[in-house]
Coordinates of C-alpha atoms in Angstrom, one line a residue:
M140 CA -137.1 142.8 -67.1
K141 CA -139.2 140.6 -64.9
R142 CA -136.7 138.8 -62.6
V143 CA -134.0 141.2 -61.4
L144 CA -131.0 140.4 -59.2
I145 CA -129.1 143.2 -57.6
L146 CA -125.6 142.4 -56.3
G147 CA -122.6 144.3 -55.0
R148 CA -120.4 145.3 -52.1
G149 CA -122.0 146.1 -48.8
A150 CA -123.4 149.7 -48.5
S151 CA -123.3 150.2 -52.3
G152 CA -127.0 151.1 -52.4
K153 CA -128.5 147.8 -53.5
S154 CA -131.7 148.2 -51.4
T155 CA -132.2 151.8 -52.5
L156 CA -131.7 150.8 -56.1
A157 CA -134.2 147.9 -55.7
R158 CA -136.9 150.3 -54.2
H159 CA -136.5 152.8 -57.1
L160 CA -136.4 150.1 -59.8
G161 CA -139.4 148.4 -58.2
E162 CA -141.4 151.5 -58.4
I163 CA -140.4 152.2 -62.0
A164 CA -140.8 148.7 -63.3
E165 CA -143.7 147.8 -61.0
L166 CA -141.9 144.7 -59.6
P167 CA -142.1 143.4 -56.1
V168 CA -138.9 143.9 -54.1
I169 CA -137.5 141.4 -51.7
E170 CA -134.6 142.5 -49.5
L171 CA -132.6 139.3 -48.8
D172 CA -130.7 140.7 -45.8
K173 CA -134.1 140.9 -43.9
I174 CA -134.7 137.2 -44.7
F175 CA -131.2 135.8 -44.2
W176 CA -130.1 137.4 -40.9
S177 CA -132.0 136.7 -37.7
T178 CA -132.7 139.6 -35.3
S179 CA -129.5 138.7 -33.4
L180 CA -127.5 138.7 -36.7
V181 CA -127.1 134.9 -36.8
P182 CA -126.9 133.8 -40.5
T183 CA -129.4 131.3 -41.9
S184 CA -127.8 127.8 -42.4
R185 CA -126.7 127.1 -46.0
E186 CA -129.3 124.3 -46.4
R187 CA -132.1 126.5 -45.2
W188 CA -130.9 129.4 -47.4
I189 CA -130.9 127.2 -50.5
Q190 CA -134.6 126.2 -49.7
I191 CA -135.6 129.8 -49.1
Q192 CA -134.1 131.0 -52.4
R193 CA -135.8 128.2 -54.3
S194 CA -139.1 129.3 -53.0
L195 CA -138.4 133.0 -53.8
V196 CA -137.4 132.4 -57.4
E197 CA -140.5 130.4 -58.1
Q198 CA -142.4 133.7 -58.4
E199 CA -142.9 135.1 -61.9
R200 CA -141.7 138.7 -61.2
W201 CA -139.3 140.0 -58.6
I202 CA -136.3 142.1 -57.7
L203 CA -134.0 140.3 -55.3
D204 CA -131.6 142.6 -53.6
G205 CA -128.7 141.2 -51.7
D206 CA -125.2 140.0 -51.8
L207 CA -124.2 138.0 -48.7
G208 CA -120.5 137.5 -49.4
S209 CA -119.0 134.4 -48.0
Y210 CA -122.4 133.3 -46.6
D211 CA -124.1 133.4 -49.9
V212 CA -125.2 130.7 -52.4
P213 CA -126.1 133.0 -55.4
E214 CA -126.4 130.2 -58.0
I215 CA -130.1 129.7 -57.5
R216 CA -130.9 133.4 -57.9
L217 CA -128.5 133.7 -60.9
K218 CA -130.1 130.8 -62.8
A219 CA -133.6 132.4 -62.4
A220 CA -132.7 136.0 -63.2
D221 CA -133.2 137.6 -66.5
T222 CA -131.4 140.8 -65.5
I223 CA -128.4 141.2 -63.2
I224 CA -127.2 144.5 -61.8
L225 CA -123.8 144.5 -60.2
L226 CA -123.0 147.7 -58.2
D227 CA -119.3 147.9 -58.3
F228 CA -118.7 151.1 -56.3
S229 CA -115.3 151.9 -54.6
F230 CA -114.3 150.8 -51.2
I231 CA -114.2 154.4 -50.0
R232 CA -117.7 155.2 -51.1
C233 CA -119.1 152.0 -49.6
A234 CA -117.1 152.3 -46.3
S235 CA -118.2 155.9 -45.8
R236 CA -121.9 154.9 -46.3
A237 CA -121.5 151.9 -43.9
I238 CA -120.0 154.2 -41.2
R239 CA -122.9 156.6 -41.5
R240 CA -125.6 154.0 -41.4
S241 CA -124.8 151.7 -38.5
R242 CA -122.2 149.7 -36.6
E243 CA -121.2 146.6 -38.6
R244 CA -119.7 143.3 -37.6
A245 CA -116.0 142.4 -38.4
D246 CA -117.0 139.9 -41.1
F247 CA -118.9 142.8 -42.9
W248 CA -115.7 144.9 -42.9
H249 CA -113.7 141.9 -44.2
W250 CA -116.2 141.5 -47.0
L251 CA -116.1 145.2 -47.8
L252 CA -112.4 145.4 -47.8
F253 CA -111.7 142.3 -49.9
Y254 CA -114.7 142.5 -52.2
R255 CA -112.9 143.3 -55.4
R256 CA -110.0 141.0 -54.8
K257 CA -111.7 138.0 -53.3
F258 CA -115.5 138.0 -53.7
R259 CA -116.2 139.8 -57.0
P260 CA -114.1 137.5 -59.2
S261 CA -116.0 134.4 -58.0
L262 CA -119.3 136.3 -58.4
T263 CA -118.5 137.4 -61.9
Q264 CA -117.5 133.8 -62.8
A265 CA -120.8 132.5 -61.3
I266 CA -122.7 135.0 -63.4
A267 CA -120.9 133.9 -66.5
T268 CA -121.6 130.2 -65.9
Q269 CA -125.0 130.3 -64.1
A270 CA -126.7 133.2 -66.0
P271 CA -125.3 133.2 -69.5
T272 CA -128.5 134.6 -71.1
A273 CA -129.3 137.2 -68.5
K274 CA -128.8 140.9 -69.3
C275 CA -126.0 142.1 -67.1
Y276 CA -125.1 145.6 -66.0
T277 CA -122.0 146.6 -64.1
L278 CA -122.4 150.1 -62.6
R279 CA -119.3 151.7 -61.2
S280 CA -120.5 155.1 -60.2
P281 CA -123.6 157.0 -59.1
Q282 CA -123.7 158.7 -62.5
Q283 CA -123.8 155.3 -64.3
L284 CA -126.6 154.3 -61.9
R285 CA -128.6 157.4 -62.7
T286 CA -128.1 156.9 -66.4
F287 CA -129.3 153.3 -66.1
L288 CA -132.4 154.2 -64.1
A289 CA -133.2 157.0 -66.6
G290 CA -133.2 154.4 -69.4
V291 CA -135.6 152.0 -67.6
K292 CA -139.1 152.3 -69.1
P293 CA -142.1 152.1 -66.8
K294 CA -144.3 149.0 -67.3
P295 CA -146.7 149.9 -70.1
E296 CA -150.3 150.2 -69.0
A297 CA -152.6 147.5 -70.4
V298 CA -154.3 148.8 -73.6
T299 CA -158.1 148.7 -73.3
F300 CA -160.5 149.1 -76.2
L301 CA -163.8 150.8 -75.7

């Protein structure tokens, strides 16, 4: 596990998972929302977003955390990933987290509401076609997430001989 892509509905815990997994596996974490959205919440243009992603995936090791719904172009990240984690938590769980964390735009709520019906099918198809050799995990509950994290082995220390 050297190039990890974390996807899922808004407020599913992608960034939290990325931080924990980054600590365990000693991988650098890149939160895509911080790169994609300007401070005034204007999305990056499609062309620029493609260029940015190409630059990001050139690195040898990473965790890229983010799913940008209808704004996204995930194919570049999918092709480069060796591990894909899809957080597929319920609408109720994600909506309650979103309400607690901040005010969101209308397009966020549209994405959240229609994720399983509209966005997830195209995403799973893209995973199948663009990342056929990647190890994929679909986690549908916090318990499955905890079990997954418990099974991740820390990066082994380099063996030195005296």
